XYZ file of C-alpha atoms in Angstrom:
324
model
C 32.543 -69.911 63.700
C 31.243 -66.330 63.757
C 28.474 -64.682 65.753
C 25.204 -63.787 64.039
C 21.565 -62.988 64.752
C 19.327 -65.948 63.855
C 15.546 -66.235 63.496
C 14.164 -69.735 64.189
C 10.494 -68.723 64.383
C 8.509 -65.701 63.246
C 7.359 -63.150 65.783
C 8.337 -60.106 67.817
C 11.829 -58.746 68.505
C 12.422 -61.518 71.056
C 12.829 -64.099 68.246
C 16.172 -62.511 67.269
C 18.801 -64.835 68.800
C 22.580 -64.202 69.118
C 24.294 -67.451 68.072
C 27.413 -69.065 66.619
C 27.193 -69.947 62.923
C 29.498 -71.711 60.477
C 30.874 -69.605 57.640
C 32.747 -71.268 54.810
C 35.163 -69.855 52.268
C 34.089 -67.795 49.238
C 33.486 -69.730 46.052
C 33.910 -68.553 42.477
C 32.398 -65.075 42.069
C 32.135 -64.493 45.823
C 33.940 -62.498 48.498
C 34.076 -62.799 52.270
C 33.803 -59.598 54.308
C 34.268 -58.642 57.947
C 31.302 -56.423 58.672
C 32.033 -52.947 60.036
C 28.501 -51.518 60.173
C 25.046 -52.916 59.387
C 22.022 -50.863 58.389
C 18.693 -51.652 60.042
C 15.633 -51.242 57.803
C 11.912 -51.794 58.184
C 12.112 -54.617 55.659
C 14.076 -56.559 58.306
C 10.984 -56.355 60.529
C 8.764 -57.532 57.667
C 10.871 -60.693 57.302
C 11.060 -61.262 61.080
C 7.259 -61.090 61.365
C 6.545 -63.066 58.197
C 5.009 -60.209 56.181
C 7.651 -61.194 53.633
C 8.771 -64.820 53.428
C 12.433 -65.705 53.935
C 13.867 -68.312 51.559
C 15.030 -70.519 54.443
C 14.261 -71.069 58.104
C 16.156 -70.408 60.291
C 17.670 -67.323 58.668
C 19.984 -64.402 59.402
C 18.259 -61.051 58.710
C 19.811 -57.927 57.258
C 20.109 -56.523 53.742
C 22.519 -53.600 54.140
C 26.167 -53.679 55.213
C 29.624 -52.167 54.845
C 32.664 -54.326 55.456
C 36.287 -55.073 54.665
C 37.119 -57.811 52.181
C 39.007 -60.617 53.969
C 39.021 -63.269 51.210
C 38.122 -63.560 47.533
C 36.925 -66.569 45.586
C 39.122 -68.428 43.098
C 39.905 -66.520 39.916
C 38.096 -63.366 41.007
C 39.445 -60.052 39.710
C 38.411 -56.507 40.522
C 38.227 -57.136 44.274
C 41.099 -57.597 46.709
C 41.630 -58.206 50.405
C 41.425 -54.908 52.301
C 38.845 -53.258 50.018
C 35.987 -51.480 51.802
C 32.728 -52.383 50.075
C 29.003 -51.846 50.597
C 26.021 -54.053 49.846
C 22.271 -53.547 49.805
C 19.962 -56.019 48.156
C 17.813 -59.082 48.325
C 20.353 -61.547 49.761
C 19.841 -61.543 53.518
C 22.513 -62.270 56.093
C 24.001 -58.931 57.160
C 23.254 -59.358 60.891
C 26.561 -61.179 61.350
C 30.182 -60.510 62.213
C 31.235 -61.804 58.789
C 29.435 -62.936 55.650
C 29.922 -64.135 52.087
C 28.508 -62.037 49.239
C 28.423 -62.160 45.427
C 31.218 -59.873 44.233
C 29.078 -58.328 41.479
C 26.509 -57.112 44.034
C 28.877 -54.997 46.141
C 30.114 -51.485 45.370
C 33.319 -49.754 46.473
C 32.907 -47.198 49.263
C 34.746 -43.928 48.506
C 37.389 -43.000 51.103
C 35.477 -39.750 51.697
C 32.459 -41.659 53.097
C 32.691 -43.133 56.609
C 31.684 -46.835 56.784
C 28.944 -46.103 59.354
C 27.477 -43.399 57.105
C 27.715 -45.719 54.099
C 25.961 -48.552 55.953
C 23.165 -46.222 57.017
C 22.535 -44.835 53.537
C 23.147 -47.686 51.083
C 19.641 -49.181 50.969
C 17.744 -46.066 52.028
C 19.803 -43.788 49.776
C 19.457 -46.007 46.718
C 15.731 -46.258 47.472
C 15.479 -42.466 47.551
C 17.469 -42.241 44.302
C 15.223 -44.495 42.262
C 12.065 -42.967 43.772
C 12.837 -39.321 42.937
C 14.990 -39.834 39.846
C 13.347 -42.723 38.002
C 10.101 -44.083 39.471
C 8.653 -40.569 39.330
C 11.122 -37.972 38.065
C 10.879 -35.009 40.443
C 11.434 -31.663 38.754
C 11.343 -27.958 39.713
C 7.764 -26.801 40.259
C 6.463 -30.150 41.460
C 4.786 -30.509 44.849
C 5.468 -33.839 46.569
C 4.064 -35.466 49.705
C 6.396 -37.646 51.799
C 4.953 -39.745 54.607
C 7.192 -40.624 57.588
C 9.301 -37.609 56.650
C 11.582 -37.942 59.694
C 12.394 -41.608 59.094
C 15.559 -42.936 57.499
C 14.282 -42.999 53.913
C 11.792 -40.168 54.379
C 14.528 -37.808 55.543
C 16.579 -38.503 52.414
C 13.541 -38.180 50.130
C 12.775 -34.736 51.552
C 16.347 -33.523 51.136
C 16.684 -34.883 47.601
C 13.290 -33.633 46.384
C 14.056 -30.192 47.823
C 17.436 -30.141 46.053
C 15.659 -30.990 42.784
C 13.503 -27.877 43.156
C 10.238 -29.378 44.412
C 7.957 -28.049 47.136
C 8.024 -30.740 49.830
C 5.172 -31.550 52.223
C 6.014 -34.077 54.950
C 3.911 -35.939 57.515
C 5.255 -36.873 60.957
C 3.851 -37.989 64.326
C 5.418 -35.531 66.803
C 6.608 -31.922 67.121
C 10.191 -33.168 67.554
C 10.006 -35.060 64.264
C 8.420 -32.014 62.626
C 11.442 -29.912 63.549
C 13.776 -32.479 61.979
C 11.660 -32.699 58.823
C 11.894 -28.918 58.447
C 15.685 -29.124 58.744
C 15.673 -31.849 56.091
C 13.980 -29.725 53.459
C 10.244 -29.905 54.116
C 8.567 -26.623 53.243
C 5.400 -27.701 55.078
C 5.025 -30.318 57.821
C 1.793 -31.965 58.951
C 1.669 -33.627 62.367
C -0.856 -36.300 61.448
C -1.670 -37.108 65.090
C -3.015 -33.544 65.477
C -4.609 -32.829 62.090
C -5.965 -34.675 59.079
C -3.198 -34.801 56.485
C -5.642 -34.795 53.544
C -7.176 -31.522 54.731
C -3.706 -30.129 55.370
C -2.463 -30.960 51.881
C -5.654 -29.583 50.349
C -5.144 -26.295 52.175
C -1.422 -26.057 51.385
C -2.004 -26.654 47.670
C -5.152 -24.486 47.395
C -7.129 -27.592 46.507
C -4.889 -28.582 43.585
C -3.209 -31.615 45.187
C 0.303 -32.966 44.669
C 2.070 -34.533 41.689
C 3.329 -37.526 43.678
C 2.924 -39.200 47.068
C 5.772 -41.296 48.459
C 4.019 -43.609 50.924
C 5.956 -46.094 53.059
C 3.238 -46.308 55.739
C 0.638 -48.341 53.861
C -2.683 -49.262 55.411
C -3.211 -46.154 57.552
C -2.392 -43.620 54.832
C -3.173 -45.288 51.504
C -6.691 -43.971 50.817
C -5.788 -40.506 52.079
C -2.735 -40.489 49.844
C -4.879 -41.139 46.776
C -7.134 -38.249 47.830
C -4.108 -35.895 47.971
C -3.136 -36.413 44.334
C -3.916 -34.000 41.529
C -5.256 -35.389 38.238
C -2.730 -37.725 36.582
C -0.778 -37.866 39.856
C 1.480 -40.728 40.929
C 0.819 -42.863 44.000
C 4.145 -44.505 44.888
C 3.532 -47.117 47.594
C 6.969 -48.394 48.617
C 6.353 -49.707 52.139
C 3.743 -50.772 54.658
C 4.904 -49.994 58.180
C 1.291 -49.800 59.391
C 0.198 -52.940 57.536
C -0.730 -53.976 54.003
C -3.176 -51.564 52.319
C -6.650 -52.855 51.569
C -7.229 -53.883 47.937
C -8.084 -50.998 45.612
C -10.415 -51.452 42.621
C -9.031 -50.075 39.373
C -12.121 -47.898 39.145
C -10.866 -45.906 42.159
C -8.048 -44.528 39.968
C -10.333 -43.495 37.123
C -11.860 -40.187 38.348
C -8.453 -38.477 38.327
C -6.615 -40.819 35.888
C -4.140 -41.708 38.653
C -1.015 -43.849 38.347
C -0.309 -46.447 41.049
C 2.983 -48.312 41.469
C 4.430 -50.638 44.101
C 8.152 -50.502 43.260
C 11.117 -52.405 44.665
C 14.732 -51.262 44.633
C 15.821 -54.676 43.329
C 14.117 -54.015 39.967
C 15.846 -50.628 39.703
C 19.343 -52.005 40.412
C 19.055 -55.313 38.572
C 22.101 -54.750 36.340
C 25.664 -53.997 37.440
C 25.581 -50.663 35.612
C 22.329 -49.625 37.330
C 23.729 -50.605 40.720
C 26.967 -48.640 40.253
C 25.162 -45.596 38.860
C 22.588 -45.560 41.682
C 25.129 -46.016 44.488
C 27.515 -43.564 42.835
C 24.899 -40.812 42.768
C 24.065 -41.460 46.436
C 27.709 -41.274 47.557
C 28.290 -38.174 45.404
C 25.344 -36.406 47.041
C 26.650 -37.326 50.487
C 30.114 -35.999 49.637
C 28.706 -32.740 48.192
C 26.389 -32.130 51.144
C 23.130 -32.507 49.213
C 22.291 -35.391 51.549
C 22.902 -35.089 55.279
C 22.768 -38.505 56.882
C 21.366 -38.734 60.395
C 22.724 -41.798 62.176
C 20.752 -41.056 65.326
C 20.914 -44.549 66.825
C 23.717 -47.120 67.137
C 23.335 -50.500 68.837
C 25.676 -53.450 69.302
C 24.666 -56.178 66.848
C 23.971 -58.483 69.803
C 21.223 -56.049 70.872
C 19.382 -56.115 67.537
C 16.147 -57.088 69.312
C 16.130 -53.794 71.221
C 16.816 -51.852 68.030
C 13.896 -53.603 66.301
C 11.556 -52.772 69.184
C 12.549 -49.099 69.129
C 12.041 -48.799 65.350
C 8.746 -50.701 65.369
C 7.352 -48.499 68.137
C 8.263 -45.266 66.306
C 10.792 -44.223 68.932
C 13.540 -43.486 66.400
C 14.393 -40.818 63.848
C 16.866 -40.944 60.994
C 18.970 -44.071 60.474
C 19.816 -46.958 62.794
C 23.115 -48.823 62.563
C 24.168 -52.078 64.223
C 27.858 -52.465 65.093
C 29.335 -56.006 65.233
C-alpha cells in the first residue's frame, strides 16, 4: 500500500482525499518509480472540477512528476533501478508516493537539474517549448502578448520569447506580479485590473497589434485577445483558467484573416523522438540559464487541497511543487 490523493466526486479542493491505495508491480514496458517531486498544474484543477473528464472514478490526479526507478517490467531495457526520470503527459496518477508509468513516456533527468526544478518545469516547460518553437515560431522582430505572465507557464513563455528576440507584452493582476514579469523578460507589463489590456496593447504597438497571443485565461480574455492581433496574427488558446471561451463564429476571424488554434502538448510530443527533443531543449535551456525556474511554493502532498485553493484563487506566482 502507498499513500495517494484520491478524487471520489467532482468539486472544490475539499474533494482531494489522502488515502491508502494498492500498487502492483510493473508489467512489460512499464517501470515503477518512487516520486520525489510532483508538479501542480491548472489542468489538475480542470479534472478535479470536471471541466475535463477523467477516464475513471475515483481517480488520482497529477500529470507531472520526477522520481527514482524502483522496479522495471520483465524484459525491459534502457531503464534500470536507481535512474532519475521525469514524466509529463496524459496518464494521470502523479499525486502519489509511488506510481507505475510506461517506460517510453519518461525521460532521463540530467544530473545538472535538481529533481524539484525538473518536476516544476516538465509540463510547463514542454508546453512553452511547443508554443514558441512550433505552434507559432517566435522570431526576432515579433511582438507577442502573454496572458498570466507571472504564472508557471507564462513566466517561461516570457523568458523564452525574449531569448528568441521578440518584444514581450505580459498581462498580470497585481503590481507584485508585474515586477516578476519584468524580471522574466517582459518589455511591457499591463496590470489588467487597473487598465484595459486591449487599449494598452494598442498603445504599445502604435495600433499595429501583435503577431501572436498566448492565452491560457480563456473566457475573460478571449475576445480582447483577438482584438490585439495584427492582420494574419495567431490566436493560441492553450488554457481556460477563467472558464471556457464563448463560441466564436468563423466570420469573426475574417476581417483580419486571423489564425486560431487550441493546441495540446500531447499532440506535440506524440512520438518518442518528439518527447526527447522537447524535454531535451527544456533541460538545456535550464542548464544554460535561458530559463530561470521559480519554484515559489512547496506543499506536502497530503496538503494538495490547500495548494489547489491557493492556485485557483490566484494567490501564487511561478511554479508549485508537491513533495511526497
